Tab-separated table of C-alpha atoms in Angstrom:
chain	number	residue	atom	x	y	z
N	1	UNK	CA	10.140	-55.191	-11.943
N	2	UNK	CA	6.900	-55.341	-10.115
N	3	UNK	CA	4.760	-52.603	-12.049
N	4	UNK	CA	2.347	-51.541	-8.868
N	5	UNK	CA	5.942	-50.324	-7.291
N	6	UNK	CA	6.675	-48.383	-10.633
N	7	UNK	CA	3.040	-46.904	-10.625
N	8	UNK	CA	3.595	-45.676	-6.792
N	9	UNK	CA	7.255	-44.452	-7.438
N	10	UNK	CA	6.084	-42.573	-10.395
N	11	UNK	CA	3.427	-41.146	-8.358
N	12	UNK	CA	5.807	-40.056	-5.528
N	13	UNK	CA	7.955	-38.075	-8.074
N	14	UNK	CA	4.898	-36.195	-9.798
N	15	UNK	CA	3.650	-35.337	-6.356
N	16	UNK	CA	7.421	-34.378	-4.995
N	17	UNK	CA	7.894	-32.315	-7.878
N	18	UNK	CA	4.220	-30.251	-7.816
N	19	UNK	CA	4.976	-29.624	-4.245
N	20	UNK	CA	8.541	-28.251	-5.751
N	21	UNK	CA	6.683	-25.953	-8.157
N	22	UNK	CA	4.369	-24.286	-5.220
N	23	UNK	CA	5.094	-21.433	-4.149
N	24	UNK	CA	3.717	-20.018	-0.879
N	25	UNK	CA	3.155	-16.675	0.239
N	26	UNK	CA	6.308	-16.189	1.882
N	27	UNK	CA	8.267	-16.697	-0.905
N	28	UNK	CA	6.371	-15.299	-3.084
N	29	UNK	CA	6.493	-11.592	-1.232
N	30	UNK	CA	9.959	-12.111	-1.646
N	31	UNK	CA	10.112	-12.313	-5.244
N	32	UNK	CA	7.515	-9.917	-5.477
N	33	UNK	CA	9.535	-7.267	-3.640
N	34	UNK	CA	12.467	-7.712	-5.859
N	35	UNK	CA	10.468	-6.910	-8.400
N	36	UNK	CA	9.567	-2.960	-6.641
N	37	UNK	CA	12.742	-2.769	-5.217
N	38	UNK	CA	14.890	-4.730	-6.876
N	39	UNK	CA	18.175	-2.550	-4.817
N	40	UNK	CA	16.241	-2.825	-1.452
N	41	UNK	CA	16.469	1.044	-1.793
N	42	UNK	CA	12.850	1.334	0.759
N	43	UNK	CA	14.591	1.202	4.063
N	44	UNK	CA	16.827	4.334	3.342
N	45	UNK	CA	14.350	5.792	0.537
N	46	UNK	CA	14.748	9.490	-0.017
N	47	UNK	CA	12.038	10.749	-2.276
N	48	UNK	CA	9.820	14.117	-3.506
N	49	UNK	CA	6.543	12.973	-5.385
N	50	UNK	CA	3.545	15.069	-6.126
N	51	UNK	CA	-0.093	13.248	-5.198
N	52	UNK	CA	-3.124	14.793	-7.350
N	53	UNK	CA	-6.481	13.705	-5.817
N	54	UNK	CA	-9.413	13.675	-7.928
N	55	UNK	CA	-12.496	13.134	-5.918
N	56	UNK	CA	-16.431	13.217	-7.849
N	57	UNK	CA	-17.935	16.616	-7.508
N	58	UNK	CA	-15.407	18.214	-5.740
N	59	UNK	CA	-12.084	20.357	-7.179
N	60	UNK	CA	-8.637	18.331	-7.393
N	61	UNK	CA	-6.302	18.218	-4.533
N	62	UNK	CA	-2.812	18.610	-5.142
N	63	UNK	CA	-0.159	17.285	-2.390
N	64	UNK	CA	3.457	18.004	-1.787
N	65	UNK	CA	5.114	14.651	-0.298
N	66	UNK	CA	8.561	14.198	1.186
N	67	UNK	CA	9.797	10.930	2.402
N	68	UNK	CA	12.989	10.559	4.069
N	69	UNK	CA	13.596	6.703	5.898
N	70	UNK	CA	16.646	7.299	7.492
N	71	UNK	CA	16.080	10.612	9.304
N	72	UNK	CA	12.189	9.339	9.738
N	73	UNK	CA	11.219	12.773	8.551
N	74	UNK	CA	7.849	13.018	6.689
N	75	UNK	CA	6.282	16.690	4.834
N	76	UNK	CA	3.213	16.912	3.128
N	77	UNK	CA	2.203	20.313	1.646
N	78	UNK	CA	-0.859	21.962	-0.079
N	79	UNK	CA	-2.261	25.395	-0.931
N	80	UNK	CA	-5.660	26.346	1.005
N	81	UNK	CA	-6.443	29.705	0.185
N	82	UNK	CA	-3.572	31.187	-1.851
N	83	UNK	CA	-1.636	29.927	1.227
N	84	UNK	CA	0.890	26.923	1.628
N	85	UNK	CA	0.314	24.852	4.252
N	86	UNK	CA	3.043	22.374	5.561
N	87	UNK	CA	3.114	19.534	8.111
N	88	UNK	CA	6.337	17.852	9.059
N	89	UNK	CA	6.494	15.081	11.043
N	90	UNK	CA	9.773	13.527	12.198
N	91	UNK	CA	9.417	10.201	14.524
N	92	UNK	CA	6.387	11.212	16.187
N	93	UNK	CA	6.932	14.888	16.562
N	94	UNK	CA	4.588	17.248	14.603
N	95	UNK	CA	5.124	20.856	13.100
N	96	UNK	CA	2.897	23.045	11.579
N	97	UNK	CA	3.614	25.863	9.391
N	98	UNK	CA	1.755	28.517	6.681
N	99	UNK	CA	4.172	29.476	4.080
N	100	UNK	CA	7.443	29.423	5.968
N	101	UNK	CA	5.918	30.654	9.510
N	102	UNK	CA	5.657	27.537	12.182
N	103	UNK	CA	2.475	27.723	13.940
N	104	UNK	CA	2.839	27.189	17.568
N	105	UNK	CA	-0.427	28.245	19.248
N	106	UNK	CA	-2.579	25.686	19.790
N	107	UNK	CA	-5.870	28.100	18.821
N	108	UNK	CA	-4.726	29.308	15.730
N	109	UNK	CA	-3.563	25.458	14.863
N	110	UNK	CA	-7.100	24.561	15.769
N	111	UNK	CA	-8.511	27.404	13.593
N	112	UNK	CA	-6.145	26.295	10.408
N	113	UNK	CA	-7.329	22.591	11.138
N	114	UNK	CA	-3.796	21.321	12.016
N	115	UNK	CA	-4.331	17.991	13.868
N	116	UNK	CA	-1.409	16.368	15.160
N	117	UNK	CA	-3.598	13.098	14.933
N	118	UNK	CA	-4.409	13.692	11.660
N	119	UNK	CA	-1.040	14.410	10.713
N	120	UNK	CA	0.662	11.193	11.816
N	121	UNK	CA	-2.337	9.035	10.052
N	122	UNK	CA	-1.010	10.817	6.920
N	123	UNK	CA	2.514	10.203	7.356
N	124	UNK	CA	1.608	6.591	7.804
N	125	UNK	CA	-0.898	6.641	4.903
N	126	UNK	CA	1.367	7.720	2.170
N	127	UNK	CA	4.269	5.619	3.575
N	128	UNK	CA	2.155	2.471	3.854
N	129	UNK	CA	0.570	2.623	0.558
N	130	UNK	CA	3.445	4.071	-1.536
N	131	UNK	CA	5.824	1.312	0.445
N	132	UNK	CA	4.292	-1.410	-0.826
N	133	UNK	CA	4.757	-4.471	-1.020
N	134	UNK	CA	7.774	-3.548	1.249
N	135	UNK	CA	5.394	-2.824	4.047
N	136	UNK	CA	4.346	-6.409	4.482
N	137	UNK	CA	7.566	-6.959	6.235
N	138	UNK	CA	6.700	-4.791	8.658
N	139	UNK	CA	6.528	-5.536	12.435
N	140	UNK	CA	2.845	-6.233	13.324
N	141	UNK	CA	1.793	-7.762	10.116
N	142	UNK	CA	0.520	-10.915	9.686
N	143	UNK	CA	1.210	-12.858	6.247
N	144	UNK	CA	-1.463	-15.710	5.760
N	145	UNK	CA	1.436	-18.413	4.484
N	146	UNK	CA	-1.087	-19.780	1.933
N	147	UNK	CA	-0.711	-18.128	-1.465
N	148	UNK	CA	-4.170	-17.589	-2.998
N	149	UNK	CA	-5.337	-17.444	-6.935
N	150	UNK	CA	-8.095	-15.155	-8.212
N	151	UNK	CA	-9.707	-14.575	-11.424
N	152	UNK	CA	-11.387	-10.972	-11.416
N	153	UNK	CA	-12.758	-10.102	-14.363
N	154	UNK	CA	-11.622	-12.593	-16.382
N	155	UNK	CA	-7.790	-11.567	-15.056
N	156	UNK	CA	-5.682	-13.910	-12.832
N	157	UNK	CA	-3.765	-13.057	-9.731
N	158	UNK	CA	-1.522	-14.472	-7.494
N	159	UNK	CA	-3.508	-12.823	-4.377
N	160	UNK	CA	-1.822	-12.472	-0.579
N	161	UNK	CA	-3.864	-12.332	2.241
N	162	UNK	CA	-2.719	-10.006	5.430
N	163	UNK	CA	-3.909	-9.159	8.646
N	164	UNK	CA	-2.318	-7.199	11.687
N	165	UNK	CA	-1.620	-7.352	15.230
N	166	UNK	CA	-4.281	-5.794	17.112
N	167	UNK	CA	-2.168	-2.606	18.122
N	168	UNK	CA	-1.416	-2.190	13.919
N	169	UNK	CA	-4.619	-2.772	12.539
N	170	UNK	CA	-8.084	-4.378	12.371
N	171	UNK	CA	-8.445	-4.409	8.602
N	172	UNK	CA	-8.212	-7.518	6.287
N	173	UNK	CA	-6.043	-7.153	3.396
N	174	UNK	CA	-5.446	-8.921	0.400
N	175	UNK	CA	-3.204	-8.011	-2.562
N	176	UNK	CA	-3.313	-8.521	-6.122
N	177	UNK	CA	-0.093	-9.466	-7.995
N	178	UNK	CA	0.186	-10.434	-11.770
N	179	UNK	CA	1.687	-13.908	-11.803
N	180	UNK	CA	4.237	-13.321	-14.740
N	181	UNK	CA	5.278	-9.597	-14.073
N	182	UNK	CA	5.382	-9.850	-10.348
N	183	UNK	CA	3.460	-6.165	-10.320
N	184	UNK	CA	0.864	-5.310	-8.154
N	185	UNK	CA	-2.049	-4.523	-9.580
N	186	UNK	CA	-5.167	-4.181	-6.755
N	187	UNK	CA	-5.219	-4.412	-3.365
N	188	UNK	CA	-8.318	-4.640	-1.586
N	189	UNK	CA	-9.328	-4.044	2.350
N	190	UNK	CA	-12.428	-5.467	4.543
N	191	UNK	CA	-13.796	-3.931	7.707
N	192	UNK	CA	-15.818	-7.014	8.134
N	193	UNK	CA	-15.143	-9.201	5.092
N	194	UNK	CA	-18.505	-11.187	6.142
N	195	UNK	CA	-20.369	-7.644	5.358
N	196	UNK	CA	-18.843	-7.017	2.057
N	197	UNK	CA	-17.678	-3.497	3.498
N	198	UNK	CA	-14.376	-1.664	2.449
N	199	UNK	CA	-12.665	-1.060	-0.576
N	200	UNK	CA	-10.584	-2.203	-3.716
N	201	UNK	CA	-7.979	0.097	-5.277
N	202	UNK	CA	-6.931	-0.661	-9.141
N	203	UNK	CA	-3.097	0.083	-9.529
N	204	UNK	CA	-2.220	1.507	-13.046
N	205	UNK	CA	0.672	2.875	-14.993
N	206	UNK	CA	4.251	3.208	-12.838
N	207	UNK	CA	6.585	5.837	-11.502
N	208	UNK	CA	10.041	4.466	-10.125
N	209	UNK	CA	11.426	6.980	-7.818
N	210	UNK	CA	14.575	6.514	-6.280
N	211	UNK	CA	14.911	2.566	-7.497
N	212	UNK	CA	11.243	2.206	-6.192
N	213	UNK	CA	8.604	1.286	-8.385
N	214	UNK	CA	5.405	2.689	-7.196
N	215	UNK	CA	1.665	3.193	-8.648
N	216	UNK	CA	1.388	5.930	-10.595
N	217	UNK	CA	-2.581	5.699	-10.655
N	218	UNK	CA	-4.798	4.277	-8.016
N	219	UNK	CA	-8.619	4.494	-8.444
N	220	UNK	CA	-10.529	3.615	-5.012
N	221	UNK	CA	-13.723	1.851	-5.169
N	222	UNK	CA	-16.289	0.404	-3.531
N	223	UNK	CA	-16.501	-3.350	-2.464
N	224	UNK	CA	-20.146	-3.341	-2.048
N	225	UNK	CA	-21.166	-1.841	-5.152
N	226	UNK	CA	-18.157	-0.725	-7.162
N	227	UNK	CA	-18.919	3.449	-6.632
N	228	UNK	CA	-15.626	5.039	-8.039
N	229	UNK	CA	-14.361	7.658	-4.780
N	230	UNK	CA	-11.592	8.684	-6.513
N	231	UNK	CA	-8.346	8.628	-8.095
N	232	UNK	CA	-4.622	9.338	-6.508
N	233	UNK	CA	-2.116	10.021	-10.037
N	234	UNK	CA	1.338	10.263	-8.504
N	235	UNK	CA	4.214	12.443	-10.323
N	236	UNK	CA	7.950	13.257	-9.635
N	237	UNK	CA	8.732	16.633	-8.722
């Protein structure tokens, strides 16, 4: 048999099957959701966590969060002043409320610092970031289909990169996955990636709440010179 044809079929096969073993991104969010939520429990996710804020220099901040999917109903509550203080949002409409009294005048919201704006970044903060790597299938994001590697300190990651449809978002993402576990463990976000701007958030430690596996700790930092800003530690109620 004519061995240049042997060398170039033997070639073809190596080539077929390292093409086999690579993964891209799509595929890879896939298995990487399985791994969070391995019962696809996020789109009807019913859940009560407490968020405790820890922020240099200043005293902790201890959140209230209530997540309900199917009836799109969102709650966040904290004490300011000895009093509670409550925002529910459901789709996009907002109540306010100290202790169990709804505040309706827009003056006295003003006074209390109840933003409606503000409140509906929140809902979409806490659901964003505690939804992930669900999120990514979200309408408006945009998977890069090449799957990336990264060694950070000495650590590799299987890394996705994501950006959004102008109406979503203007941010670069990219998210840090350990190859064997499938966990996330970083995610990082760029203004202007050219600039160096934005942050990086180190995932620690997990909390699986209703079938979800979520970060327990997330310490935000820095991209441009690693300042610590603070640290999020999640708990069930």
């Amino acid at each position: 048999m004519n061995i240049k044809f042997l060398f170039f079929t033997f070639c073809m096969l190596a080539f077929a099957s390292l093409k086999a073993q690579e993964t891209g991104a799509f595929e890879f969010l896939d298995k990487v959701i399985a791994r969070h939520d391995p019962n696809n429990n996020w789109p009807t996710f019913k859940g009560d966590f407490v968020v405790t804020m820890s922020t240099p220099n200043k005293k902790d901040r201890v959140t209230d969060i209530h997540i309900n999917q199917p009836k799109s109903t969102f709650v966040l509550s904290n004490a300011k002043e000895g009093k509670k203080h409550t925002v529910r949002v459901v789709n996009d409409s907002v109540h306010f409320f100290v202790d169990d009294r709804q505040i309706v005048n827009e003056e006295e919201q003003k006074k209390l610092k109840f933003n409606k704006e503000r409140a509906l970044f929140m809902r979409n903060y806490y659901t964003y970031l505690y939804g992930l790597p669900m999120k990514l299938k979200d309408k408006g994001t945009i998977v890069d289909p090449k799957l990336y590697s990264k060694t950070i300190n000495k650590k590799w990651y299987k890394v996705i990169k994501v950006t959004y449809d102008k109406e979503v978002g203007k941010d670069t993402w990219y998210f840090y996955f350990n190859p064997k576990s499938l966990d996330m463990e970083m995610y990082q976000f760029f203004h202007d990636e050219t600039k160096n701007d934005g942050e990086y958030i180190l995932l620690s430690n997990t909390e699986i709440i209703n079938g979800v596996r979520m970060p327990a700790v997330r310490a935000w930092y820095t991209n441009k010179d690693d300042k610590l800003l603070g640290t999020d530690v999640l708990t069930k109620k």
